[in-house]
């Protein structure tokens, strides 16, 4: 399977614990995105990378959240001191951008990591 | 700034009748527009996309959408609904900084 892969698929954690999620994008894709989706809502943008550079972070991404893409391949999203409000589906997507408006291709999404904070 | 408004949170149609899911967008730049579908407990799947070519875009499973710049709309249609079309549909805009901005979704119900 050459799609976007996310691990783990499910995570249950106690409030106050740290969690880390991993995303493996489609190998030739240079852009990687993180989104959060709560029940009944559309995915909300969190952050994105072009290669290893983090180009934009949403105001939704508090200081407790950090994302990395160290070698421009896989990415990790860490949440420190989890709160119940962090419970959501965390989605990763990747795309190939090759410049200009025509280079704005579609994003391919993984199955997501469902986080439950108890 | 860019945003997407999906005008209906729920749409119900009978099997075999046409489907219309409405989407309006706002963008300071020439946008790319997409429709994604999400079936229960499944990932997001691309239905179709508009970048800068033909304004009438055909997608998978018989869906199509028309980009109307004057109306800032990108409505999704299908001539005849099938039971398997029941799902959540998201209209997405990408412009400027190239992140993808989602609408709140439209849940399509198909009645037998």
Short mmCIF file of C-alpha atoms in Angstrom, two decimals:
data_model
loop_
_atom_site.label_atom_id
_atom_site.label_comp_id
_atom_site.label_asym_id
_atom_site.label_seq_id
_atom_site.Cartn_x
_atom_site.Cartn_y
_atom_site.Cartn_z
CA UNK A 1 0.00 0.00 0.00
CA UNK A 2 1.57 3.29 -1.06
CA UNK A 3 -0.95 5.61 0.62
CA UNK A 4 -0.52 7.82 3.66
CA UNK A 5 0.02 5.75 6.78
CA UNK A 6 -0.71 6.87 10.33
CA UNK A 7 0.16 5.15 13.60
CA UNK A 8 -1.32 4.34 15.96
CA UNK A 9 -4.90 4.15 14.71
CA UNK A 10 -6.29 4.58 18.19
CA UNK A 11 -4.82 6.01 21.38
CA UNK A 12 -6.40 6.23 24.81
CA UNK A 13 -4.46 8.25 27.35
CA UNK A 14 -4.97 9.76 30.75
CA UNK A 15 -5.22 13.50 31.12
CA UNK A 16 -1.81 15.04 31.65
CA UNK A 17 0.12 12.38 29.72
CA UNK A 18 2.13 13.06 26.57
CA UNK A 19 1.30 11.36 23.28
CA UNK A 20 3.06 11.14 19.94
CA UNK A 21 1.59 10.24 16.58
CA UNK A 22 3.45 9.29 13.44
CA UNK A 23 2.61 9.93 9.80
CA UNK A 24 4.33 8.38 6.79
CA UNK A 25 3.37 10.29 3.64
CA UNK A 26 3.40 9.12 0.05
CA UNK A 27 7.10 8.87 -0.67
CA UNK A 28 7.44 11.40 -3.47
CA UNK A 29 5.24 14.04 -1.81
CA UNK A 30 7.04 17.16 -0.58
CA UNK A 31 4.17 18.61 1.46
CA UNK A 32 2.73 17.15 4.64
CA UNK A 33 -0.26 18.45 6.59
CA UNK A 34 -1.79 17.80 10.00
CA UNK A 35 -5.50 18.31 10.67
CA UNK A 36 -7.81 17.73 13.60
CA UNK A 37 -11.39 16.56 13.19
CA UNK A 38 -14.01 16.43 15.93
CA UNK A 39 -17.37 14.71 15.67
CA UNK A 40 -19.69 16.39 13.19
CA UNK A 41 -17.09 18.91 12.04
CA UNK A 42 -14.84 19.27 9.04
CA UNK A 43 -11.10 18.79 9.43
CA UNK A 44 -9.37 21.86 10.89
CA UNK A 45 -5.90 22.81 9.68
CA UNK A 46 -3.13 22.56 12.29
CA UNK A 47 0.18 22.84 10.45
CA UNK A 48 2.04 21.96 7.30
CA UNK A 49 5.55 21.23 6.07
CA UNK A 50 7.28 21.58 2.78
CA UNK A 51 10.08 19.06 2.91
CA UNK A 52 11.50 19.51 6.44
CA UNK A 53 10.46 23.16 6.87
CA UNK A 54 7.36 23.92 8.90
CA UNK A 55 5.77 26.73 6.90
CA UNK A 56 2.61 27.52 8.83
CA UNK A 57 1.01 26.79 12.17
CA UNK A 58 -2.62 27.41 13.03
CA UNK A 59 -3.62 29.36 16.13
CA UNK A 60 -5.31 26.09 17.13
CA UNK A 61 -1.83 24.67 17.71
CA UNK A 62 -1.14 25.65 21.29
CA UNK A 63 2.27 25.49 22.95
CA UNK A 64 1.47 21.95 24.05
CA UNK A 65 1.51 20.79 20.42
CA UNK A 66 4.66 20.30 18.40
CA UNK A 67 5.20 18.78 15.00
CA UNK A 68 8.39 17.75 13.26
CA UNK A 69 9.43 16.38 9.91
CA UNK A 70 13.15 15.88 10.51
CA UNK A 71 14.31 14.52 7.18
CA UNK A 72 11.46 15.63 4.98
CA UNK A 73 9.93 12.18 5.06
CA UNK A 74 7.82 11.00 8.01
CA UNK A 75 6.37 13.42 10.54
CA UNK A 76 5.47 13.28 14.22
CA UNK A 77 2.85 15.24 16.13
CA UNK A 78 3.34 15.41 19.90
CA UNK A 79 0.81 16.63 22.42
CA UNK A 80 2.13 17.36 25.88
CA UNK A 81 0.01 17.39 29.05
CA UNK A 82 -3.08 16.18 27.21
CA UNK A 83 -6.47 17.63 28.09
CA UNK A 84 -9.93 16.20 27.49
CA UNK A 85 -10.50 18.82 24.82
CA UNK A 86 -7.70 17.27 22.79
CA UNK A 87 -9.88 14.22 22.12
CA UNK A 88 -10.35 14.12 18.36
CA UNK A 89 -9.30 12.41 15.15
CA UNK A 90 -5.88 13.61 14.01
CA UNK A 91 -5.46 13.41 10.26
CA UNK A 92 -2.30 13.53 8.22
CA UNK A 93 -2.22 14.33 4.51
CA UNK A 94 0.44 14.72 1.88
CA UNK A 95 0.61 16.34 -1.53
CA UNK A 96 3.03 17.07 -4.32
CA UNK A 97 3.60 20.76 -4.96
CA UNK A 98 5.67 21.71 -7.98
CA UNK A 99 5.14 25.43 -8.17
CA UNK A 100 2.45 27.84 -9.35
CA UNK A 101 -1.27 27.36 -9.26
CA UNK A 102 -1.12 24.29 -11.50
CA UNK A 103 1.23 22.74 -9.01
CA UNK A 104 -1.44 22.77 -6.37
CA UNK A 105 -2.48 19.14 -6.49
CA UNK A 106 -4.90 17.31 -4.27
CA UNK A 107 -4.04 16.11 -0.78
CA UNK A 108 -4.11 12.42 0.06
CA UNK A 109 -5.29 11.62 3.56
CA UNK A 110 -4.44 8.86 5.96
CA UNK A 111 -6.99 6.98 8.04
CA UNK A 112 -6.23 9.11 11.06
CA UNK A 113 -5.34 8.55 14.69
CA UNK A 114 -8.29 8.70 17.07
CA UNK A 115 -7.21 10.16 20.42
CA UNK A 116 -9.33 9.73 23.52
CA UNK A 117 -8.23 11.54 26.66
CA UNK A 118 -9.82 10.18 29.84
CA UNK B 1 -8.04 34.80 3.63
CA UNK B 2 -10.04 31.88 2.33
CA UNK B 3 -13.13 30.08 3.54
CA UNK B 4 -15.77 27.61 2.45
CA UNK B 5 -19.47 27.55 3.26
CA UNK B 6 -21.47 24.40 2.75
CA UNK B 7 -25.03 25.59 2.69
CA UNK B 8 -26.72 22.39 3.90
CA UNK B 9 -25.59 20.31 6.84
CA UNK B 10 -27.95 17.45 5.86
CA UNK B 11 -29.45 16.45 2.52
CA UNK B 12 -31.88 13.57 1.98
CA UNK B 13 -32.73 12.20 -1.46
CA UNK B 14 -34.49 9.10 -2.72
CA UNK B 15 -32.47 6.49 -4.56
CA UNK B 16 -32.43 7.24 -8.27
CA UNK B 17 -33.12 10.98 -7.88
CA UNK B 18 -30.61 13.79 -8.46
CA UNK B 19 -28.17 14.97 -5.82
CA UNK B 20 -27.18 18.62 -5.27
CA UNK B 21 -24.71 19.57 -2.54
CA UNK B 22 -24.04 23.30 -2.38
CA UNK B 23 -20.71 25.01 -1.72
CA UNK B 24 -19.68 28.67 -1.78
CA UNK B 25 -16.13 29.83 -1.31
CA UNK B 26 -14.28 33.00 -0.50
CA UNK B 27 -10.70 33.57 -1.58
CA UNK B 28 -8.38 36.49 -2.19
CA UNK B 29 -6.51 34.44 -4.77
CA UNK B 30 -7.53 32.24 -7.67
CA UNK B 31 -8.55 29.08 -5.86
CA UNK B 32 -8.28 25.40 -6.43
CA UNK B 33 -11.40 23.61 -5.27
CA UNK B 34 -12.01 20.02 -4.29
CA UNK B 35 -14.77 17.74 -3.09
CA UNK B 36 -13.92 14.90 -0.72
CA UNK B 37 -16.17 12.13 0.58
CA UNK B 38 -15.89 10.42 3.96
CA UNK B 39 -17.72 7.17 4.58
CA UNK B 40 -18.19 6.04 8.20
CA UNK B 41 -14.93 4.86 9.73
CA UNK B 42 -13.15 5.40 6.43
CA UNK B 43 -10.57 7.95 5.29
CA UNK B 44 -11.19 11.00 3.14
CA UNK B 45 -11.37 10.20 -0.55
CA UNK B 46 -11.05 12.72 -3.38
CA UNK B 47 -14.15 12.92 -5.60
CA UNK B 48 -13.01 15.64 -7.98
CA UNK B 49 -10.89 18.76 -8.28
CA UNK B 50 -10.83 22.10 -10.08
CA UNK B 51 -7.54 23.88 -10.65
CA UNK B 52 -7.65 26.23 -13.63
CA UNK B 53 -8.81 24.22 -16.59
CA UNK B 54 -12.40 23.36 -17.57
CA UNK B 55 -15.00 24.82 -15.25
CA UNK B 56 -17.16 21.68 -15.42
CA UNK B 57 -15.28 18.95 -13.64
CA UNK B 58 -16.14 15.27 -13.71
CA UNK B 59 -15.18 13.00 -10.85
CA UNK B 60 -15.53 9.45 -9.71
CA UNK B 61 -18.79 7.55 -9.22
CA UNK B 62 -20.75 9.83 -11.57
CA UNK B 63 -20.27 13.05 -9.60
CA UNK B 64 -19.50 16.37 -11.22
CA UNK B 65 -19.14 19.99 -10.15
CA UNK B 66 -19.16 23.34 -11.90
CA UNK B 67 -16.89 26.23 -10.94
CA UNK B 68 -18.78 29.52 -11.23
CA UNK B 69 -16.49 32.45 -10.48
CA UNK B 70 -19.26 35.05 -10.70
CA UNK B 71 -21.25 33.21 -8.05
CA UNK B 72 -18.20 31.97 -6.07
CA UNK B 73 -19.80 28.56 -6.10
CA UNK B 74 -18.67 24.98 -6.66
CA UNK B 75 -21.78 22.84 -6.26
CA UNK B 76 -21.57 19.04 -6.46
CA UNK B 77 -24.16 17.11 -8.47
CA UNK B 78 -25.02 13.58 -9.49
CA UNK B 79 -27.89 12.67 -11.81
CA UNK B 80 -29.03 9.59 -9.92
CA UNK B 81 -28.29 8.78 -6.28
CA UNK B 82 -27.25 5.32 -5.19
CA UNK B 83 -27.49 3.87 -1.71
CA UNK B 84 -23.70 3.67 -1.58
CA UNK B 85 -23.48 7.48 -1.95
CA UNK B 86 -24.65 7.95 1.64
CA UNK B 87 -21.70 9.64 3.37
CA UNK B 88 -20.28 12.98 4.56
CA UNK B 89 -19.13 15.31 1.77
CA UNK B 90 -16.62 18.11 2.22
CA UNK B 91 -15.96 21.07 -0.06
CA UNK B 92 -12.33 22.24 0.17
CA UNK B 93 -10.55 25.37 -1.06
CA UNK B 94 -6.83 25.87 -1.53
CA UNK B 95 -5.37 29.26 -2.43
CA UNK B 96 -2.57 31.59 -1.46
CA UNK B 97 -0.55 29.69 1.11
CA UNK B 98 -1.83 26.43 -0.35
CA UNK B 99 -3.20 24.85 2.80
CA UNK B 100 -6.52 23.09 2.34
CA UNK B 101 -9.51 24.68 4.08
CA UNK B 102 -12.54 22.45 4.67
CA UNK B 103 -16.19 23.28 4.90
CA UNK B 104 -18.25 21.93 7.78
CA UNK B 105 -19.58 19.07 5.67
CA UNK B 106 -22.89 17.88 4.26
CA UNK B 107 -24.28 14.55 5.35
CA UNK B 108 -26.06 12.87 2.46
CA UNK B 109 -28.78 10.38 3.24
CA UNK B 110 -30.18 8.18 0.46
CA UNK B 111 -33.64 6.75 1.01
CA UNK B 112 -34.68 3.45 -0.51
#
